[in-house]
Amino acid sequence: MPRAEVGTPKYVANKMKSKGLQRLRWYCQVCEKQCRDENGFKCHAQSESHLRQMLVVGEHAGKHIADFSMQFQSEFVALLSRRFGTKRVLANRVYQEYISDKSHLHMNATRWVTLTEFCKHLGRSGIARVDETEKGWFIAWIDNSPKALAKAEASLKKERLTTSDEQRERMLIAEQIERAATGASSSSESEDGPKKEDGLQRDDETEKVVLSFAPKFAVMPSAAAAPLNAPKANPLKVNPLKAMVAVKRTNVFKTAESSKEPGATASKKRPLSAAEQLILEDQERKRRKMEREGV
């Protein structure tokens, strides 16, 4: 059935029916025809005009796909640069604005199957900065035009001129500090080597320590009463058990009697030595002997 002529009621009705976007899979990019349903697309694929056009495209299929891809990319990037500039924007938002034009080039005719692959291609080509988030893929156009590069260089030169001398000095001081720190760290690493642990060292000049396990004898209390000309006993032949003589205890009763005498004082007397005890005992013995003889 031939198409309706432009301006006829049939043509206007068809335009009203085809208002808005239709299914992408029912669109034929070779014939530039949008079908409303699957049955219409099937009838179009079997038509003589479509088969003739497919024979022409089939001779150089790669060339036609590359042309469609280049056209899609140029139109998409032009919209991105004109509409959003160098701002970071969601890729799906740019694509929705691109396909709002009904006569646009559809993506099913290009070598990119999905929008994600197309965004990755833009990132690898250096056309835009691409990053993936939870909300989707974001892109930002990179302006590499000579005018933009000259503008960026001029702004950088202006910033260098406006930088004060004090800021320059601070930057130089910070750089010097960083260099010194790196140099010190490298020198310390080179100096530090495998050091041996300091063990016990003996000096030859120090005196040697001698340990003796021989028993030490205490001073005998009867040594004070021994005569000066008495022969000294050999300490090696003396039995230490027999040599230990206990100090003679004082007589408690005699001390009590002596304290009852009128000449005794309440003050505490110092303890008698062994020689004094022997003298007192000798005097007491003589006194008893004289009492017995007088009786």
mmCIF file of N, CA, C and O in Angstrom, residues 12 71 122 142 151 256 263 273 277:
data_model
loop_
_atom_site.group_PDB
_atom_site.id
_atom_site.type_symbol
_atom_site.label_atom_id
_atom_site.label_comp_id
_atom_site.label_asym_id
_atom_site.label_seq_id
_atom_site.Cartn_x
_atom_site.Cartn_y
_atom_site.Cartn_z
ATOM 1 N N VAL A 12 -2.130 13.208 7.949
ATOM 2 C CA VAL A 12 -2.267 13.870 9.257
ATOM 3 C C VAL A 12 -2.633 12.858 10.339
ATOM 4 O O VAL A 12 -2.137 12.910 11.474
ATOM 5 N N GLN A 71 28.198 9.265 13.594
ATOM 6 C CA GLN A 71 27.135 10.265 13.625
ATOM 7 C C GLN A 71 26.478 10.328 15.005
ATOM 8 O O GLN A 71 26.221 11.423 15.529
ATOM 9 N N LEU A 122 33.586 6.692 25.671
ATOM 10 C CA LEU A 122 33.909 8.116 25.816
ATOM 11 C C LEU A 122 35.043 8.317 26.816
ATOM 12 O O LEU A 122 35.914 9.175 26.627
ATOM 13 N N ILE A 142 35.189 17.045 28.425
ATOM 14 C CA ILE A 142 36.532 17.633 28.524
ATOM 15 C C ILE A 142 36.723 18.549 27.323
ATOM 16 O O ILE A 142 36.698 18.087 26.170
ATOM 17 N N LYS A 151 42.691 29.871 27.126
ATOM 18 C CA LYS A 151 42.048 30.522 28.271
ATOM 19 C C LYS A 151 42.582 29.971 29.594
ATOM 20 O O LYS A 151 42.844 30.721 30.548
ATOM 21 N N ALA A 256 67.958 -10.447 142.374
ATOM 22 C CA ALA A 256 66.822 -9.958 143.166
ATOM 23 C C ALA A 256 67.266 -9.580 144.555
ATOM 24 O O ALA A 256 66.832 -8.570 145.121
ATOM 25 N N GLY A 263 71.739 -0.302 149.507
ATOM 26 C CA GLY A 263 72.545 0.484 148.562
ATOM 27 C C GLY A 263 72.094 0.359 147.116
ATOM 28 O O GLY A 263 72.606 1.049 146.223
ATOM 29 N N SER A 273 79.858 -8.338 132.339
ATOM 30 C CA SER A 273 80.606 -9.103 131.359
ATOM 31 C C SER A 273 80.994 -10.461 131.944
ATOM 32 O O SER A 273 80.790 -10.726 133.137
ATOM 33 N N GLN A 277 81.525 -11.522 135.999
ATOM 34 C CA GLN A 277 80.762 -12.611 136.618
ATOM 35 C C GLN A 277 81.703 -13.602 137.317
ATOM 36 O O GLN A 277 81.426 -14.098 138.411
#
